[in-house]
mmCIF file with all atom_site columns, C-alpha atoms in Angstrom:
data_model
loop_
_atom_site.group_PDB
_atom_site.id
_atom_site.type_symbol
_atom_site.label_atom_id
_atom_site.label_alt_id
_atom_site.label_comp_id
_atom_site.label_asym_id
_atom_site.label_entity_id
_atom_site.label_seq_id
_atom_site.pdbx_PDB_ins_code
_atom_site.Cartn_x
_atom_site.Cartn_y
_atom_site.Cartn_z
_atom_site.occupancy
_atom_site.B_iso_or_equiv
_atom_site.pdbx_formal_charge
_atom_site.auth_seq_id
_atom_site.auth_comp_id
_atom_site.auth_asym_id
_atom_site.auth_atom_id
_atom_site.pdbx_PDB_model_num
ATOM 1   C CA . UNK A 1 1   ? 16.379  0.651   1.153   1.00 50.00 ? 1374 UNK A CA 1
ATOM 2   C CA . UNK A 1 2   ? 17.251  -1.015  4.432   1.00 53.00 ? 1375 UNK A CA 1
ATOM 3   C CA . UNK A 1 3   ? 17.922  0.909   7.582   1.00 53.00 ? 1376 UNK A CA 1
ATOM 4   C CA . UNK A 1 4   ? 19.206  -1.264  10.414  1.00 59.00 ? 1377 UNK A CA 1
ATOM 5   C CA . UNK A 1 5   ? 18.041  1.296   12.996  1.00 59.00 ? 1378 UNK A CA 1
ATOM 6   C CA . UNK A 1 6   ? 14.386  0.869   11.990  1.00 76.00 ? 1379 UNK A CA 1
ATOM 7   C CA . UNK A 1 7   ? 12.177  -2.175  12.447  1.00 92.00 ? 1380 UNK A CA 1
ATOM 8   C CA . UNK A 1 8   ? 10.792  -3.853  9.336   1.00 93.00 ? 1381 UNK A CA 1
ATOM 9   C CA . UNK A 1 9   ? 7.371   -2.328  10.019  1.00 94.00 ? 1382 UNK A CA 1
ATOM 10  C CA . UNK A 1 10  ? 8.866   1.139   10.420  1.00 95.00 ? 1383 UNK A CA 1
ATOM 11  C CA . UNK A 1 11  ? 10.747  0.747   7.139   1.00 95.00 ? 1384 UNK A CA 1
ATOM 12  C CA . UNK A 1 12  ? 7.489   -0.213  5.399   1.00 95.00 ? 1385 UNK A CA 1
ATOM 13  C CA . UNK A 1 13  ? 5.638   2.743   6.887   1.00 96.00 ? 1386 UNK A CA 1
ATOM 14  C CA . UNK A 1 14  ? 8.439   5.145   5.974   1.00 95.00 ? 1387 UNK A CA 1
ATOM 15  C CA . UNK A 1 15  ? 8.282   4.038   2.327   1.00 95.00 ? 1388 UNK A CA 1
ATOM 16  C CA . UNK A 1 16  ? 4.511   4.148   2.313   1.00 95.00 ? 1389 UNK A CA 1
ATOM 17  C CA . UNK A 1 17  ? 4.547   7.848   3.167   1.00 96.00 ? 1390 UNK A CA 1
ATOM 18  C CA . UNK A 1 18  ? 6.190   8.478   -0.225  1.00 96.00 ? 1391 UNK A CA 1
ATOM 19  C CA . UNK A 1 19  ? 3.141   7.311   -2.193  1.00 97.00 ? 1392 UNK A CA 1
ATOM 20  C CA . UNK A 1 20  ? 1.173   10.387  -3.281  1.00 97.00 ? 1393 UNK A CA 1
ATOM 21  C CA . UNK A 1 21  ? -2.600  10.687  -3.341  1.00 97.00 ? 1394 UNK A CA 1
ATOM 22  C CA . UNK A 1 22  ? -4.031  9.140   -6.482  1.00 97.00 ? 1395 UNK A CA 1
ATOM 23  C CA . UNK A 1 23  ? -1.345  6.454   -6.651  1.00 98.00 ? 1396 UNK A CA 1
ATOM 24  C CA . UNK A 1 24  ? -1.190  2.892   -5.328  1.00 98.00 ? 1397 UNK A CA 1
ATOM 25  C CA . UNK A 1 25  ? 1.477   0.257   -4.969  1.00 97.00 ? 1398 UNK A CA 1
ATOM 26  C CA . UNK A 1 26  ? 1.464   -3.463  -4.273  1.00 95.00 ? 1399 UNK A CA 1
ATOM 27  C CA . UNK A 1 27  ? 2.655   -5.541  -1.359  1.00 94.00 ? 1400 UNK A CA 1
ATOM 28  C CA . UNK A 1 28  ? 5.216   -7.058  -3.738  1.00 94.00 ? 1401 UNK A CA 1
ATOM 29  C CA . UNK A 1 29  ? 6.525   -3.677  -4.944  1.00 95.00 ? 1402 UNK A CA 1
ATOM 30  C CA . UNK A 1 30  ? 6.847   -2.461  -1.368  1.00 95.00 ? 1403 UNK A CA 1
ATOM 31  C CA . UNK A 1 31  ? 8.742   -5.620  -0.403  1.00 95.00 ? 1404 UNK A CA 1
ATOM 32  C CA . UNK A 1 32  ? 10.996  -5.284  -3.454  1.00 95.00 ? 1405 UNK A CA 1
ATOM 33  C CA . UNK A 1 33  ? 11.789  -1.686  -2.481  1.00 96.00 ? 1406 UNK A CA 1
ATOM 34  C CA . UNK A 1 34  ? 12.948  -3.084  0.866   1.00 94.00 ? 1407 UNK A CA 1
ATOM 35  C CA . UNK A 1 35  ? 15.080  -5.719  -0.895  1.00 94.00 ? 1408 UNK A CA 1
ATOM 36  C CA . UNK A 1 36  ? 13.049  -8.617  0.456   1.00 93.00 ? 1409 UNK A CA 1
ATOM 37  C CA . UNK A 1 37  ? 10.562  -11.178 -0.794  1.00 92.00 ? 1410 UNK A CA 1
ATOM 38  C CA . UNK A 1 38  ? 8.646   -11.076 2.485   1.00 90.00 ? 1411 UNK A CA 1
ATOM 39  C CA . UNK A 1 39  ? 5.363   -10.007 0.879   1.00 90.00 ? 1412 UNK A CA 1
ATOM 40  C CA . UNK A 1 40  ? 3.260   -11.373 3.735   1.00 90.00 ? 1413 UNK A CA 1
ATOM 41  C CA . UNK A 1 41  ? 5.398   -9.476  6.232   1.00 93.00 ? 1414 UNK A CA 1
ATOM 42  C CA . UNK A 1 42  ? 4.531   -6.295  4.337   1.00 93.00 ? 1415 UNK A CA 1
ATOM 43  C CA . UNK A 1 43  ? 0.858   -7.192  4.757   1.00 91.00 ? 1416 UNK A CA 1
ATOM 44  C CA . UNK A 1 44  ? 1.442   -7.709  8.464   1.00 93.00 ? 1417 UNK A CA 1
ATOM 45  C CA . UNK A 1 45  ? 3.135   -4.305  8.679   1.00 94.00 ? 1418 UNK A CA 1
ATOM 46  C CA . UNK A 1 46  ? 0.098   -2.712  7.039   1.00 93.00 ? 1419 UNK A CA 1
ATOM 47  C CA . UNK A 1 47  ? -2.192  -4.464  9.531   1.00 92.00 ? 1420 UNK A CA 1
ATOM 48  C CA . UNK A 1 48  ? -0.041  -3.186  12.417  1.00 94.00 ? 1421 UNK A CA 1
ATOM 49  C CA . UNK A 1 49  ? -0.082  0.419   11.169  1.00 93.00 ? 1422 UNK A CA 1
ATOM 50  C CA . UNK A 1 50  ? -0.836  2.594   14.227  1.00 91.00 ? 1423 UNK A CA 1
ATOM 51  C CA . UNK A 1 51  ? -1.571  5.772   12.247  1.00 92.00 ? 1424 UNK A CA 1
ATOM 52  C CA . UNK A 1 52  ? -3.874  5.334   9.261   1.00 88.00 ? 1425 UNK A CA 1
ATOM 53  C CA . UNK A 1 53  ? -3.831  9.087   8.611   1.00 82.00 ? 1426 UNK A CA 1
ATOM 54  C CA . UNK A 1 54  ? -0.116  9.768   8.148   1.00 90.00 ? 1427 UNK A CA 1
ATOM 55  C CA . UNK A 1 55  ? 0.769   6.254   6.926   1.00 95.00 ? 1428 UNK A CA 1
ATOM 56  C CA . UNK A 1 56  ? -1.643  5.652   4.022   1.00 96.00 ? 1429 UNK A CA 1
ATOM 57  C CA . UNK A 1 57  ? -1.740  1.853   3.949   1.00 95.00 ? 1430 UNK A CA 1
ATOM 58  C CA . UNK A 1 58  ? -5.008  2.033   1.985   1.00 96.00 ? 1431 UNK A CA 1
ATOM 59  C CA . UNK A 1 59  ? -2.750  2.714   -1.028  1.00 97.00 ? 1432 UNK A CA 1
ATOM 60  C CA . UNK A 1 60  ? -1.304  -0.814  -0.934  1.00 96.00 ? 1433 UNK A CA 1
ATOM 61  C CA . UNK A 1 61  ? -3.183  -3.363  -3.038  1.00 96.00 ? 1434 UNK A CA 1
ATOM 62  C CA . UNK A 1 62  ? -2.698  -6.877  -4.390  1.00 96.00 ? 1435 UNK A CA 1
ATOM 63  C CA . UNK A 1 63  ? -0.538  -7.399  -7.492  1.00 94.00 ? 1436 UNK A CA 1
ATOM 64  C CA . UNK A 1 64  ? -3.585  -8.344  -9.562  1.00 96.00 ? 1437 UNK A CA 1
ATOM 65  C CA . UNK A 1 65  ? -5.277  -5.035  -8.732  1.00 97.00 ? 1438 UNK A CA 1
ATOM 66  C CA . UNK A 1 66  ? -7.646  -6.412  -6.087  1.00 98.00 ? 1439 UNK A CA 1
ATOM 67  C CA . UNK A 1 67  ? -8.188  -4.037  -3.199  1.00 96.00 ? 1440 UNK A CA 1
ATOM 68  C CA . UNK A 1 68  ? -7.104  -6.350  -0.395  1.00 92.00 ? 1441 UNK A CA 1
ATOM 69  C CA . UNK A 1 69  ? -7.661  -5.967  3.321   1.00 91.00 ? 1442 UNK A CA 1
ATOM 70  C CA . UNK A 1 70  ? -7.783  -2.781  5.374   1.00 93.00 ? 1443 UNK A CA 1
ATOM 71  C CA . UNK A 1 71  ? -8.052  -2.175  9.123   1.00 90.00 ? 1444 UNK A CA 1
ATOM 72  C CA . UNK A 1 72  ? -11.251 -0.142  8.688   1.00 92.00 ? 1445 UNK A CA 1
ATOM 73  C CA . UNK A 1 73  ? -12.777 -2.585  6.211   1.00 94.00 ? 1446 UNK A CA 1
ATOM 74  C CA . UNK A 1 74  ? -12.755 -3.009  2.461   1.00 95.00 ? 1447 UNK A CA 1
ATOM 75  C CA . UNK A 1 75  ? -15.601 -0.525  1.890   1.00 96.00 ? 1448 UNK A CA 1
ATOM 76  C CA . UNK A 1 76  ? -13.639 2.228   3.673   1.00 96.00 ? 1449 UNK A CA 1
ATOM 77  C CA . UNK A 1 77  ? -10.504 1.401   1.656   1.00 96.00 ? 1450 UNK A CA 1
ATOM 78  C CA . UNK A 1 78  ? -12.492 1.711   -1.576  1.00 97.00 ? 1451 UNK A CA 1
ATOM 79  C CA . UNK A 1 79  ? -13.999 4.995   -0.365  1.00 97.00 ? 1452 UNK A CA 1
ATOM 80  C CA . UNK A 1 80  ? -10.544 6.413   0.425   1.00 97.00 ? 1453 UNK A CA 1
ATOM 81  C CA . UNK A 1 81  ? -9.076  5.319   -2.909  1.00 98.00 ? 1454 UNK A CA 1
ATOM 82  C CA . UNK A 1 82  ? -12.021 6.747   -4.848  1.00 98.00 ? 1455 UNK A CA 1
ATOM 83  C CA . UNK A 1 83  ? -11.721 10.030  -2.938  1.00 98.00 ? 1456 UNK A CA 1
ATOM 84  C CA . UNK A 1 84  ? -8.160  10.227  -4.295  1.00 98.00 ? 1457 UNK A CA 1
ATOM 85  C CA . UNK A 1 85  ? -9.347  9.717   -7.873  1.00 98.00 ? 1458 UNK A CA 1
ATOM 86  C CA . UNK A 1 86  ? -8.650  6.002   -8.249  1.00 98.00 ? 1459 UNK A CA 1
ATOM 87  C CA . UNK A 1 87  ? -11.320 4.157   -10.201 1.00 98.00 ? 1460 UNK A CA 1
ATOM 88  C CA . UNK A 1 88  ? -12.507 0.895   -8.627  1.00 98.00 ? 1461 UNK A CA 1
ATOM 89  C CA . UNK A 1 89  ? -14.734 -1.695  -10.281 1.00 98.00 ? 1462 UNK A CA 1
ATOM 90  C CA . UNK A 1 90  ? -15.631 -5.091  -8.808  1.00 97.00 ? 1463 UNK A CA 1
ATOM 91  C CA . UNK A 1 91  ? -13.166 -4.488  -5.936  1.00 96.00 ? 1464 UNK A CA 1
ATOM 92  C CA . UNK A 1 92  ? -10.249 -3.952  -8.342  1.00 98.00 ? 1465 UNK A CA 1
ATOM 93  C CA . UNK A 1 93  ? -8.292  -0.900  -9.442  1.00 98.00 ? 1466 UNK A CA 1
ATOM 94  C CA . UNK A 1 94  ? -9.384  -0.266  -13.038 1.00 97.00 ? 1467 UNK A CA 1
ATOM 95  C CA . UNK A 1 95  ? -6.179  1.147   -14.551 1.00 94.00 ? 1468 UNK A CA 1
ATOM 96  C CA . UNK A 1 96  ? -3.376  -0.139  -12.343 1.00 96.00 ? 1469 UNK A CA 1
ATOM 97  C CA . UNK A 1 97  ? -0.637  0.835   -14.815 1.00 94.00 ? 1470 UNK A CA 1
ATOM 98  C CA . UNK A 1 98  ? -1.805  4.457   -14.768 1.00 95.00 ? 1471 UNK A CA 1
ATOM 99  C CA . UNK A 1 99  ? -1.992  4.853   -10.990 1.00 97.00 ? 1472 UNK A CA 1
ATOM 100 C CA . UNK A 1 100 ? 0.865   2.517   -9.976  1.00 98.00 ? 1473 UNK A CA 1
ATOM 101 C CA . UNK A 1 101 ? 3.625   4.096   -7.876  1.00 97.00 ? 1474 UNK A CA 1
ATOM 102 C CA . UNK A 1 102 ? 7.061   2.587   -8.422  1.00 90.00 ? 1475 UNK A CA 1
ATOM 103 C CA . UNK A 1 103 ? 9.667   3.209   -5.736  1.00 89.00 ? 1476 UNK A CA 1
ATOM 104 C CA . UNK A 1 104 ? 12.610  2.986   -8.144  1.00 82.00 ? 1477 UNK A CA 1
#
């Protein structure tokens, strides 16, 4: 899903808006949906997110289920994910297969 009229960050944010509450995706899955292997660039796009309300970057986690970074801190990211029904234990999503959102 590449749109030459949008910046890479904007493309990431546009895709991110498709992830419903109670679901998460990974930096890798988001990059794959954009037909790139620029996983770190996806992380940079999340860090540059200007609107944490409408662009839910807290729903992007590491491939191994670890929570990862968040602009408002890891504790806030965990709080947001738990408020959406995602179970977290030891800073990892407990049942990643169940709550994983696939863009395909």
